[in-house]
Amino acid sequence: MKKSKIRVIGAIVCSLIVTASLSGCKNKTEVVTETNGGKKEPLTITMVHRLDAAFVLENNPVIKLLEEKANVKLKLEVPPVTDYVNRVNVLMASGDLPDLIHLQNIDAKYQEYAADGLLIPLDDYFKNTPNINKRTLPEQLEQARVEKTGKLHSVPRPHESSTFIALFRKDWFDALELKAPQTIEEFEKVAIAIAKGDPDKNGKADTYFMSLLPGIESEQLLSGAFGVRDGLTPDANGKVTIAEGQEGFIKLMDFYKKLYAEKAIDPEWYLNKTYGDRDKFKQGKLAMMTNAAKPNELVGVTVKDLVKAFPNAKIDYFLPLKDATGKRPVYLSPSTWGTFAISNTAKDPKRIMEFLDWTFSDEGIEVLNAGVKGVTYESFDINTGICISPESMLDARTKYISPYMSFITSVKGKRIMTPGNTDSERKTVSAAVEDYYKNVNIVNTVPSSFAAGFTDAEKKLTDIKNTRDQYVAKYIIGQISKDEFVKFINEKFLPANKEVIGALQKYYDTKIKK
Amino acid sequence: MIKKSRLRWDDISIDLISYTLIGAFSILCLLPFLYVFTYSVTPYTDFIKNPMNFLPRNIQFDAYKSILGYKLIASGYKNTLFITIVGTALNLLLLLMTAYPLSKKNLRGSKFIFLLFIFTMFFNGGMIPNYYLMRELNLINRIWSLILPGVLGAYNLILMINFIREIPDSLEEAAIIDGASEIKVLFSIILPLCIPAVVTLGLFHAVGAWNSYFSAILYINKRTGWPLQLILRELIMQSGLNEVQNANDDVSRIPFTLQMAAIMVTTLPIMCVYPFLQKYFMKGLLLGGVKE
């Protein structure tokens, strides 16, 4: 009796083990055998891509059209967008490499993967990619160069150049008879007037002129006016250095300290998370929103949410402030947003590059940015970037199109798609962009990461940078004296950045200086 | 007639202080939940005007309608329920079947096996070796990759072993004398006596399984295979991503009120389980304690 019970239990356990094993059986792989009178068979490309949760993958007509036009079959692996880096790290370490990999950042990890041979060099393939070559700036492409191999190991995604403007509450300015500031002095006057004037007329001292965020020294709305330059732009003596090593940095901090003392700066600014000032602007607490605000934000969700909550709100913008010479210097390096690399396990890199080149073509740009005609848009003009989508198609646009999916979102620093859902919105944005490029003195520079050794040196500085942020915050709110602050910068922070500054100087002396 | 003893002033004052402190602490624990509930039923424009309210005013359920219509929430629920129910059932079954023989001191090799379990408490292969393991077992993109790795924890095993050891041997011996097999003893004698421990450990596992998301990041590529918490994380954290604002104007950002509704939808079910298990939970708090 006992033996038969043991046999029965043994049989149950065995069947459980078998069931568990069978549950891991793979599905049969799909075999694509489509041929079309001599046309190549569609190439199956496995790809890991970073896509937002709102983008629908299943039965997506845009992906279907892309596959049809580019003659590919895309097998997309889509990790969570917020933990994309972890997933890619695991994939790269495990050797389970898809053909095409989107890397979120061109950083030290990218350099490592390429140096380890996981990503193939693409220099030879660029000879046959006319669309990529036409629509990518050399400085953008150069960002994909790997220090150790000296070769280009990916195709960067060209992105819009940063255009720094400030959005402000024109209704508040009008109520206090203020005008948009053009200089540092005017800025200070306006900031103090807003702080003292109760612009929302609620009888409470709950409104501030602006807020601040970490990295405020690179806030180009003001920093250029104080003479703070980019890391690879020299002073009169040909010396390059980081912002903290420049005279204008301390002056900028002094300015913020003064504004804070006058209650023009939000007292909880040091608690802000990234873009935390946008939330406060939306909540009607701030007169101004900056931190790399762009012209498209004039018609963006932040402004729309603000106007819904405060129907009397009017939003306008002003440009970066003028310096002592009357110029508005802004330092811009061609921007990229991630990059696309081909793994060493890809069977047909040539065709994958052809696919990537197609995504940079007129047809590819239209499919990936505008979508499917009649489903996500009515008309699209690639020259003007105007895409007309009636309201009935907006839902489909949200589900089937995403800038995350696109392989190119801008050409030579300017957006492919003119932002705005209506003619009026598009005009507003276009006018602001035109005003920006007309009146701002753009200093073209290259990313500091081009300097050999810069990225590796920067990696070691996380702790000192956090300490620096704390010192900046304490100085601005008045917890430490100027001597203490300057002492920290000169005796601790700058010496810790010796390697970084050395890398920048070397790069400037050998590659930029004429 | 029994005279009730009067409460003295020091008893009253101690009671007053205790109740005040506990009451304050309870309110502090409830406040975040109240905040989340309030803004899940408040229109987004009202939130923008006043982001610090603890009582809902303009009650609306639009956020719930939107979130429940979000396709991934349905698949997330399905996956999470499966992981929680099946995972917990498997966990309890394995826990009992492992702890019972290991609780016998006269079982040869039990110490060695027990040490093997203890070893796993201190050492772990890490993210990459675990990924390799799942890949070799063909569990990548399978829901079992979210259940099997954590199906038997060493810490819970220790608790269960200690609990079973507290049960008098005489009960088992009496059952064996009456002709019961080991399996019969386990399920008819030991299990009923272990209900507080089983329920407590089961609840711990269920809550852990309900809240788990990290394994899905590594092992599940398809969104329809994501558990609820991962979807929630995507909805909430993505709104803070700067690319959302830089890259596109008309992208569907998730307003704060929708995020709050998502939190309610994902946490309410597991919170509803607690009241039914509370009495077992209280008994189970003494797990491993001396019972003489």
mmCIF file of N, CA and C in Angstrom, chain A residues 9 23-27 50-55 58 77-83 86-87 89-91 93-94 96 104 274-275 278 282-283 285 294 296 301-302 305 308-310 337 397-398 403-404 415 419-421, chain B residues 44-45 47-49 51 70 72 127-128 131-132 135 137-140 142 144 148 181 183 213-214 217-221 223-224 226 230 233-235 237-238 240-253:
data_model
loop_
_atom_site.group_PDB
_atom_site.id
_atom_site.type_symbol
_atom_site.label_atom_id
_atom_site.label_comp_id
_atom_site.label_asym_id
_atom_site.label_seq_id
_atom_site.Cartn_x
_atom_site.Cartn_y
_atom_site.Cartn_z
ATOM 1 N N ILE A 9 2.821 9.194 -6.040
ATOM 2 C CA ILE A 9 3.407 10.530 -5.795
ATOM 3 C C ILE A 9 4.554 10.778 -6.757
ATOM 4 N N SER A 23 6.780 23.799 -20.619
ATOM 5 C CA SER A 23 6.297 25.185 -20.649
ATOM 6 C C SER A 23 7.359 26.111 -21.193
ATOM 7 N N GLY A 24 8.632 25.666 -21.180
ATOM 8 C CA GLY A 24 9.686 26.516 -21.699
ATOM 9 C C GLY A 24 9.955 26.297 -23.168
ATOM 10 N N CYS A 25 9.193 25.377 -23.793
ATOM 11 C CA CYS A 25 9.463 25.100 -25.207
ATOM 12 C C CYS A 25 9.199 26.337 -26.043
ATOM 13 N N LYS A 26 10.089 26.603 -26.989
ATOM 14 C CA LYS A 26 9.953 27.774 -27.855
ATOM 15 C C LYS A 26 8.896 27.508 -28.900
ATOM 16 N N ASN A 27 8.283 28.583 -29.366
ATOM 17 C CA ASN A 27 7.387 28.470 -30.522
ATOM 18 C C ASN A 27 8.238 28.252 -31.749
ATOM 19 N N ARG A 50 14.016 51.220 -27.740
ATOM 20 C CA ARG A 50 13.441 51.878 -26.557
ATOM 21 C C ARG A 50 12.191 52.626 -26.990
ATOM 22 N N LEU A 51 11.053 52.103 -26.608
ATOM 23 C CA LEU A 51 9.781 52.685 -27.047
ATOM 24 C C LEU A 51 8.905 52.997 -25.850
ATOM 25 N N ASP A 52 8.197 54.105 -25.918
ATOM 26 C CA ASP A 52 7.337 54.507 -24.794
ATOM 27 C C ASP A 52 6.107 53.617 -24.696
ATOM 28 N N ALA A 53 5.546 53.575 -23.492
ATOM 29 C CA ALA A 53 4.438 52.658 -23.217
ATOM 30 C C ALA A 53 3.192 52.980 -24.037
ATOM 31 N N ALA A 54 3.045 54.257 -24.434
ATOM 32 C CA ALA A 54 1.837 54.637 -25.178
ATOM 33 C C ALA A 54 1.862 54.099 -26.613
ATOM 34 N N PHE A 55 3.023 53.787 -27.110
ATOM 35 C CA PHE A 55 3.172 53.321 -28.490
ATOM 36 C C PHE A 55 2.705 51.875 -28.567
ATOM 37 N N GLU A 58 1.289 46.009 -31.341
ATOM 38 C CA GLU A 58 0.461 44.995 -32.017
ATOM 39 C C GLU A 58 -0.398 45.663 -33.080
ATOM 40 N N GLU A 77 12.184 43.875 -29.862
ATOM 41 C CA GLU A 77 12.210 43.534 -28.447
ATOM 42 C C GLU A 77 12.140 44.872 -27.729
ATOM 43 N N VAL A 78 11.136 45.005 -26.881
ATOM 44 C CA VAL A 78 10.886 46.323 -26.303
ATOM 45 C C VAL A 78 10.917 46.276 -24.777
ATOM 46 N N PRO A 79 12.072 46.483 -24.178
ATOM 47 C CA PRO A 79 12.128 46.523 -22.713
ATOM 48 C C PRO A 79 11.428 47.774 -22.192
ATOM 49 N N PRO A 80 11.154 47.805 -20.904
ATOM 50 C CA PRO A 80 10.538 49.012 -20.337
ATOM 51 C C PRO A 80 11.443 50.217 -20.566
ATOM 52 N N VAL A 81 10.858 51.317 -20.946
ATOM 53 C CA VAL A 81 11.644 52.500 -21.303
ATOM 54 C C VAL A 81 12.418 53.046 -20.104
ATOM 55 N N THR A 82 11.857 52.875 -18.896
ATOM 56 C CA THR A 82 12.512 53.425 -17.713
ATOM 57 C C THR A 82 13.680 52.555 -17.238
ATOM 58 N N ASP A 83 13.750 51.309 -17.699
ATOM 59 C CA ASP A 83 14.849 50.430 -17.263
ATOM 60 C C ASP A 83 15.579 49.857 -18.462
ATOM 61 N N ASN A 86 19.384 48.766 -18.060
ATOM 62 C CA ASN A 86 19.613 47.471 -17.380
ATOM 63 C C ASN A 86 19.445 46.311 -18.347
ATOM 64 N N ARG A 87 18.394 46.386 -19.125
ATOM 65 C CA ARG A 87 18.096 45.292 -20.051
ATOM 66 C C ARG A 87 19.177 45.174 -21.109
ATOM 67 N N ASN A 89 22.242 46.151 -20.856
ATOM 68 C CA ASN A 89 23.458 45.651 -20.198
ATOM 69 C C ASN A 89 23.437 44.129 -20.104
ATOM 70 N N VAL A 90 22.280 43.599 -19.732
ATOM 71 C CA VAL A 90 22.150 42.141 -19.593
ATOM 72 C C VAL A 90 22.293 41.465 -20.960
ATOM 73 N N LEU A 91 21.662 42.050 -21.957
ATOM 74 C CA LEU A 91 21.739 41.476 -23.306
ATOM 75 C C LEU A 91 23.177 41.452 -23.804
ATOM 76 N N ALA A 93 25.907 41.544 -22.062
ATOM 77 C CA ALA A 93 26.756 40.634 -21.277
ATOM 78 C C ALA A 93 26.451 39.175 -21.583
ATOM 79 N N SER A 94 25.199 38.906 -21.943
ATOM 80 C CA SER A 94 24.785 37.513 -22.131
ATOM 81 C C SER A 94 25.167 36.972 -23.501
ATOM 82 N N ASP A 96 23.332 37.437 -26.047
ATOM 83 C CA ASP A 96 22.075 37.281 -26.802
ATOM 84 C C ASP A 96 21.805 38.545 -27.595
ATOM 85 N N GLN A 104 20.775 53.982 -25.649
ATOM 86 C CA GLN A 104 20.132 55.212 -25.166
ATOM 87 C C GLN A 104 21.100 56.396 -25.175
ATOM 88 N N THR A 274 14.275 66.631 -12.026
ATOM 89 C CA THR A 274 14.447 67.119 -13.400
ATOM 90 C C THR A 274 13.132 67.692 -13.911
ATOM 91 N N TYR A 275 13.204 68.891 -14.458
ATOM 92 C CA TYR A 275 12.027 69.582 -14.994
ATOM 93 C C TYR A 275 10.951 69.831 -13.929
ATOM 94 N N ARG A 278 8.881 72.981 -14.338
ATOM 95 C CA ARG A 278 7.725 72.985 -15.237
ATOM 96 C C ARG A 278 6.429 72.737 -14.452
ATOM 97 N N LYS A 282 3.365 75.358 -14.140
ATOM 98 C CA LYS A 282 2.007 74.932 -14.489
ATOM 99 C C LYS A 282 1.041 75.202 -13.339
ATOM 100 N N GLN A 283 1.544 75.092 -12.125
ATOM 101 C CA GLN A 283 0.689 75.274 -10.950
ATOM 102 C C GLN A 283 0.514 76.747 -10.591
ATOM 103 N N LYS A 285 2.856 78.948 -9.809
ATOM 104 C CA LYS A 285 3.728 79.438 -8.732
ATOM 105 C C LYS A 285 4.891 80.260 -9.280
ATOM 106 N N LYS A 294 11.933 75.197 -24.983
ATOM 107 C CA LYS A 294 12.086 75.315 -26.431
ATOM 108 C C LYS A 294 10.860 75.990 -27.032
ATOM 109 N N ASN A 296 8.833 74.983 -29.188
ATOM 110 C CA ASN A 296 7.663 74.109 -29.343
ATOM 111 C C ASN A 296 6.844 74.036 -28.045
ATOM 112 N N VAL A 301 2.291 70.650 -24.011
ATOM 113 C CA VAL A 301 1.349 70.205 -22.974
ATOM 114 C C VAL A 301 1.432 71.044 -21.702
ATOM 115 N N THR A 302 2.651 71.508 -21.349
ATOM 116 C CA THR A 302 2.780 72.298 -20.119
ATOM 117 C C THR A 302 1.928 73.559 -20.207
ATOM 118 N N ASP A 305 -1.852 72.697 -20.289
ATOM 119 C CA ASP A 305 -2.377 72.353 -18.954
ATOM 120 C C ASP A 305 -2.528 73.611 -18.109
ATOM 121 N N LYS A 308 -5.546 75.615 -19.142
ATOM 122 C CA LYS A 308 -6.805 74.942 -18.723
ATOM 123 C C LYS A 308 -7.097 75.274 -17.266
ATOM 124 N N ALA A 309 -6.027 75.262 -16.457
ATOM 125 C CA ALA A 309 -6.222 75.517 -15.024
ATOM 126 C C ALA A 309 -6.426 77.001 -14.749
ATOM 127 N N PHE A 310 -5.731 77.842 -15.504
ATOM 128 C CA PHE A 310 -5.823 79.298 -15.307
ATOM 129 C C PHE A 310 -6.171 79.940 -16.641
ATOM 130 N N TRP A 337 20.350 61.913 -30.124
ATOM 131 C CA TRP A 337 19.485 61.283 -29.126
ATOM 132 C C TRP A 337 19.646 59.782 -29.270
ATOM 133 N N ARG A 397 -2.528 58.769 -33.998
ATOM 134 C CA ARG A 397 -1.165 59.303 -33.960
ATOM 135 C C ARG A 397 -0.473 58.923 -32.656
ATOM 136 N N THR A 398 -1.224 59.072 -31.578
ATOM 137 C CA THR A 398 -0.638 58.784 -30.264
ATOM 138 C C THR A 398 -0.286 57.309 -30.147
ATOM 139 N N PRO A 403 8.119 59.492 -31.354
ATOM 140 C CA PRO A 403 9.470 59.954 -31.687
ATOM 141 C C PRO A 403 10.517 58.943 -31.242
ATOM 142 N N TYR A 404 10.156 58.118 -30.259
ATOM 143 C CA TYR A 404 11.089 57.088 -29.805
ATOM 144 C C TYR A 404 11.360 56.080 -30.926
ATOM 145 N N ARG A 415 14.021 70.587 -36.364
ATOM 146 C CA ARG A 415 13.031 69.517 -36.334
ATOM 147 C C ARG A 415 12.473 69.212 -37.710
ATOM 148 N N PRO A 419 6.277 71.603 -34.890
ATOM 149 C CA PRO A 419 5.341 71.312 -33.800
ATOM 150 C C PRO A 419 4.048 72.101 -33.932
ATOM 151 N N GLY A 420 2.987 71.524 -33.425
ATOM 152 C CA GLY A 420 1.696 72.222 -33.421
ATOM 153 C C GLY A 420 0.637 71.419 -34.137
ATOM 154 N N ASN A 421 -0.564 71.478 -33.561
ATOM 155 C CA ASN A 421 -1.667 70.731 -34.167
ATOM 156 C C ASN A 421 -2.501 71.582 -35.110
ATOM 157 N N TYR B 44 -7.740 66.913 -13.324
ATOM 158 C CA TYR B 44 -6.339 67.308 -13.405
ATOM 159 C C TYR B 44 -6.169 68.815 -13.222
ATOM 160 N N THR B 45 -7.116 69.586 -13.757
ATOM 161 C CA THR B 45 -6.982 71.048 -13.622
ATOM 162 C C THR B 45 -7.100 71.455 -12.157
ATOM 163 N N PHE B 47 -6.058 69.655 -9.677
ATOM 164 C CA PHE B 47 -4.765 69.292 -9.092
ATOM 165 C C PHE B 47 -3.739 70.394 -9.363
ATOM 166 N N ILE B 48 -3.747 70.906 -10.597
ATOM 167 C CA ILE B 48 -2.772 71.955 -10.942
ATOM 168 C C ILE B 48 -2.985 73.168 -10.038
ATOM 169 N N LYS B 49 -4.248 73.511 -9.787
ATOM 170 C CA LYS B 49 -4.511 74.706 -8.951
ATOM 171 C C LYS B 49 -4.155 74.443 -7.500
ATOM 172 N N PRO B 51 -2.259 71.384 -5.481
ATOM 173 C CA PRO B 51 -1.689 70.042 -5.439
ATOM 174 C C PRO B 51 -1.568 69.445 -4.040
ATOM 175 N N TYR B 70 -6.999 51.151 -20.471
ATOM 176 C CA TYR B 70 -5.631 50.995 -20.977
ATOM 177 C C TYR B 70 -5.346 49.507 -21.099
ATOM 178 N N LEU B 72 -2.865 47.546 -21.473
ATOM 179 C CA LEU B 72 -1.811 46.847 -20.730
ATOM 180 C C LEU B 72 -2.213 46.581 -19.278
ATOM 181 N N MET B 127 22.870 39.058 -11.681
ATOM 182 C CA MET B 127 21.909 39.314 -12.761
ATOM 183 C C MET B 127 22.244 38.521 -14.018
ATOM 184 N N ILE B 128 23.502 38.537 -14.420
ATOM 185 C CA ILE B 128 23.860 37.902 -15.696
ATOM 186 C C ILE B 128 23.778 36.377 -15.600
ATOM 187 N N TYR B 131 20.307 35.352 -15.716
ATOM 188 C CA TYR B 131 19.772 35.477 -17.075
ATOM 189 C C TYR B 131 20.167 34.266 -17.918
ATOM 190 N N TYR B 132 21.444 33.873 -17.787
ATOM 191 C CA TYR B 132 21.916 32.688 -18.514
ATOM 192 C C TYR B 132 21.074 31.467 -18.153
ATOM 193 N N ARG B 135 17.756 31.565 -19.657
ATOM 194 C CA ARG B 135 17.859 31.329 -21.102
ATOM 195 C C ARG B 135 18.060 29.853 -21.384
ATOM 196 N N LEU B 137 17.169 27.402 -19.577
ATOM 197 C CA LEU B 137 15.942 26.673 -19.238
ATOM 198 C C LEU B 137 14.795 27.034 -20.178
ATOM 199 N N ASN B 138 15.109 27.842 -21.182
ATOM 200 C CA ASN B 138 14.086 28.281 -22.153
ATOM 201 C C ASN B 138 12.927 29.008 -21.483
ATOM 202 N N LEU B 139 13.261 29.784 -20.490
ATOM 203 C CA LEU B 139 12.202 30.501 -19.765
ATOM 204 C C LEU B 139 12.158 31.991 -20.099
ATOM 205 N N ILE B 140 13.002 32.443 -21.008
ATOM 206 C CA ILE B 140 12.950 33.850 -21.382
ATOM 207 C C ILE B 140 11.629 34.113 -22.083
ATOM 208 N N ARG B 142 8.793 33.849 -20.781
ATOM 209 C CA ARG B 142 7.752 32.985 -20.216
ATOM 210 C C ARG B 142 7.394 33.484 -18.826
ATOM 211 N N TRP B 144 6.756 31.765 -16.313
ATOM 212 C CA TRP B 144 7.368 30.939 -15.273
ATOM 213 C C TRP B 144 8.716 31.495 -14.820
ATOM 214 N N LEU B 148 9.273 30.773 -10.902
ATOM 215 C CA LEU B 148 10.152 29.710 -10.412
ATOM 216 C C LEU B 148 11.379 30.187 -9.620
ATOM 217 N N SER B 181 0.247 7.356 6.834
ATOM 218 C CA SER B 181 1.543 7.467 6.151
ATOM 219 C C SER B 181 2.130 8.856 6.445
ATOM 220 N N ILE B 183 2.810 11.187 4.345
ATOM 221 C CA ILE B 183 2.079 12.208 3.589
ATOM 222 C C ILE B 183 0.777 12.553 4.307
ATOM 223 N N TYR B 213 8.609 43.322 -10.018
ATOM 224 C CA TYR B 213 8.666 43.859 -11.383
ATOM 225 C C TYR B 213 10.045 43.692 -12.016
ATOM 226 N N PHE B 214 11.084 43.599 -11.164
ATOM 227 C CA PHE B 214 12.435 43.660 -11.730
ATOM 228 C C PHE B 214 12.756 42.467 -12.620
ATOM 229 N N ILE B 217 11.680 42.929 -16.102
ATOM 230 C CA ILE B 217 12.524 43.814 -16.925
ATOM 231 C C ILE B 217 13.571 42.986 -17.654
ATOM 232 N N LEU B 218 14.085 41.979 -16.930
ATOM 233 C CA LEU B 218 15.175 41.200 -17.506
ATOM 234 C C LEU B 218 14.690 40.087 -18.423
ATOM 235 N N TYR B 219 13.579 39.459 -18.040
ATOM 236 C CA TYR B 219 13.225 38.215 -18.731
ATOM 237 C C TYR B 219 12.061 38.314 -19.697
ATOM 238 N N ILE B 220 11.269 39.363 -19.608
ATOM 239 C CA ILE B 220 10.066 39.457 -20.442
ATOM 240 C C ILE B 220 10.214 40.608 -21.430
ATOM 241 N N ASN B 221 10.163 40.276 -22.716
ATOM 242 C CA ASN B 221 10.298 41.302 -23.741
ATOM 243 C C ASN B 221 8.956 41.839 -24.195
ATOM 244 N N ARG B 223 5.313 43.278 -24.016
ATOM 245 C CA ARG B 223 4.568 44.080 -23.047
ATOM 246 C C ARG B 223 3.372 43.332 -22.484
ATOM 247 N N THR B 224 2.781 42.478 -23.298
ATOM 248 C CA THR B 224 1.601 41.747 -22.814
ATOM 249 C C THR B 224 1.998 40.741 -21.737
ATOM 250 N N TRP B 226 4.143 41.639 -19.282
ATOM 251 C CA TRP B 226 4.582 42.414 -18.124
ATOM 252 C C TRP B 226 3.583 42.305 -16.987
ATOM 253 N N LEU B 230 5.117 46.610 -13.188
ATOM 254 C CA LEU B 230 6.020 47.133 -14.197
ATOM 255 C C LEU B 230 5.284 48.132 -15.081
ATOM 256 N N ARG B 233 4.885 51.292 -13.131
ATOM 257 C CA ARG B 233 6.168 51.989 -13.112
ATOM 258 C C ARG B 233 6.402 52.751 -14.422
ATOM 259 N N GLU B 234 6.073 52.098 -15.506
ATOM 260 C CA GLU B 234 6.219 52.756 -16.803
ATOM 261 C C GLU B 234 5.316 53.977 -16.883
ATOM 262 N N LEU B 235 4.082 53.831 -16.456
ATOM 263 C CA LEU B 235 3.135 54.946 -16.540
ATOM 264 C C LEU B 235 3.590 56.111 -15.683
ATOM 265 N N MET B 237 6.737 56.676 -14.107
ATOM 266 C CA MET B 237 8.078 57.225 -14.278
ATOM 267 C C MET B 237 8.267 57.850 -15.638
ATOM 268 N N GLN B 238 7.573 57.376 -16.620
ATOM 269 C CA GLN B 238 7.784 57.920 -17.946
ATOM 270 C C GLN B 238 7.380 59.376 -18.018
ATOM 271 N N GLY B 240 8.006 61.553 -16.016
ATOM 272 C CA GLY B 240 9.081 62.402 -15.546
ATOM 273 C C GLY B 240 10.244 62.451 -16.515
ATOM 274 N N LEU B 241 10.187 61.649 -17.564
ATOM 275 C CA LEU B 241 11.323 61.620 -18.479
ATOM 276 C C LEU B 241 11.383 62.910 -19.286
ATOM 277 N N ASN B 242 12.566 63.506 -19.338
ATOM 278 C CA ASN B 242 12.662 64.771 -20.050
ATOM 279 C C ASN B 242 12.473 64.626 -21.545
ATOM 280 N N GLU B 243 12.741 63.434 -22.077
ATOM 281 C CA GLU B 243 12.569 63.292 -23.516
ATOM 282 C C GLU B 243 11.124 63.477 -23.929
ATOM 283 N N VAL B 244 10.236 63.107 -23.047
ATOM 284 C CA VAL B 244 8.816 63.212 -23.381
ATOM 285 C C VAL B 244 8.493 64.651 -23.753
ATOM 286 N N GLN B 245 9.052 65.578 -22.982
ATOM 287 C CA GLN B 245 8.741 66.969 -23.271
ATOM 288 C C GLN B 245 9.563 67.506 -24.420
ATOM 289 N N ASN B 246 10.801 67.033 -24.518
ATOM 290 C CA ASN B 246 11.646 67.559 -25.578
ATOM 291 C C ASN B 246 11.301 67.002 -26.942
ATOM 292 N N ALA B 247 10.920 65.768 -26.964
ATOM 293 C CA ALA B 247 10.806 65.086 -28.246
ATOM 294 C C ALA B 247 9.496 65.366 -28.969
ATOM 295 N N ASN B 248 8.456 65.489 -28.260
ATOM 296 C CA ASN B 248 7.173 65.584 -28.948
ATOM 297 C C ASN B 248 6.199 66.376 -28.115
ATOM 298 N N ASP B 249 5.373 67.152 -28.795
ATOM 299 C CA ASP B 249 4.419 67.982 -28.070
ATOM 300 C C ASP B 249 3.121 67.254 -27.830
ATOM 301 N N ASP B 250 2.720 66.461 -28.824
ATOM 302 C CA ASP B 250 1.393 65.877 -28.684
ATOM 303 C C ASP B 250 1.444 64.435 -28.214
ATOM 304 N N VAL B 251 2.606 64.041 -27.660
ATOM 305 C CA VAL B 251 2.684 62.680 -27.131
ATOM 306 C C VAL B 251 1.776 62.598 -25.917
ATOM 307 N N SER B 252 1.245 61.446 -25.712
ATOM 308 C CA SER B 252 0.288 61.296 -24.624
ATOM 309 C C SER B 252 1.024 61.174 -23.295
ATOM 310 N N ARG B 253 1.155 62.286 -22.588
ATOM 311 C CA ARG B 253 1.754 62.232 -21.263
ATOM 312 C C ARG B 253 0.699 61.784 -20.280
#
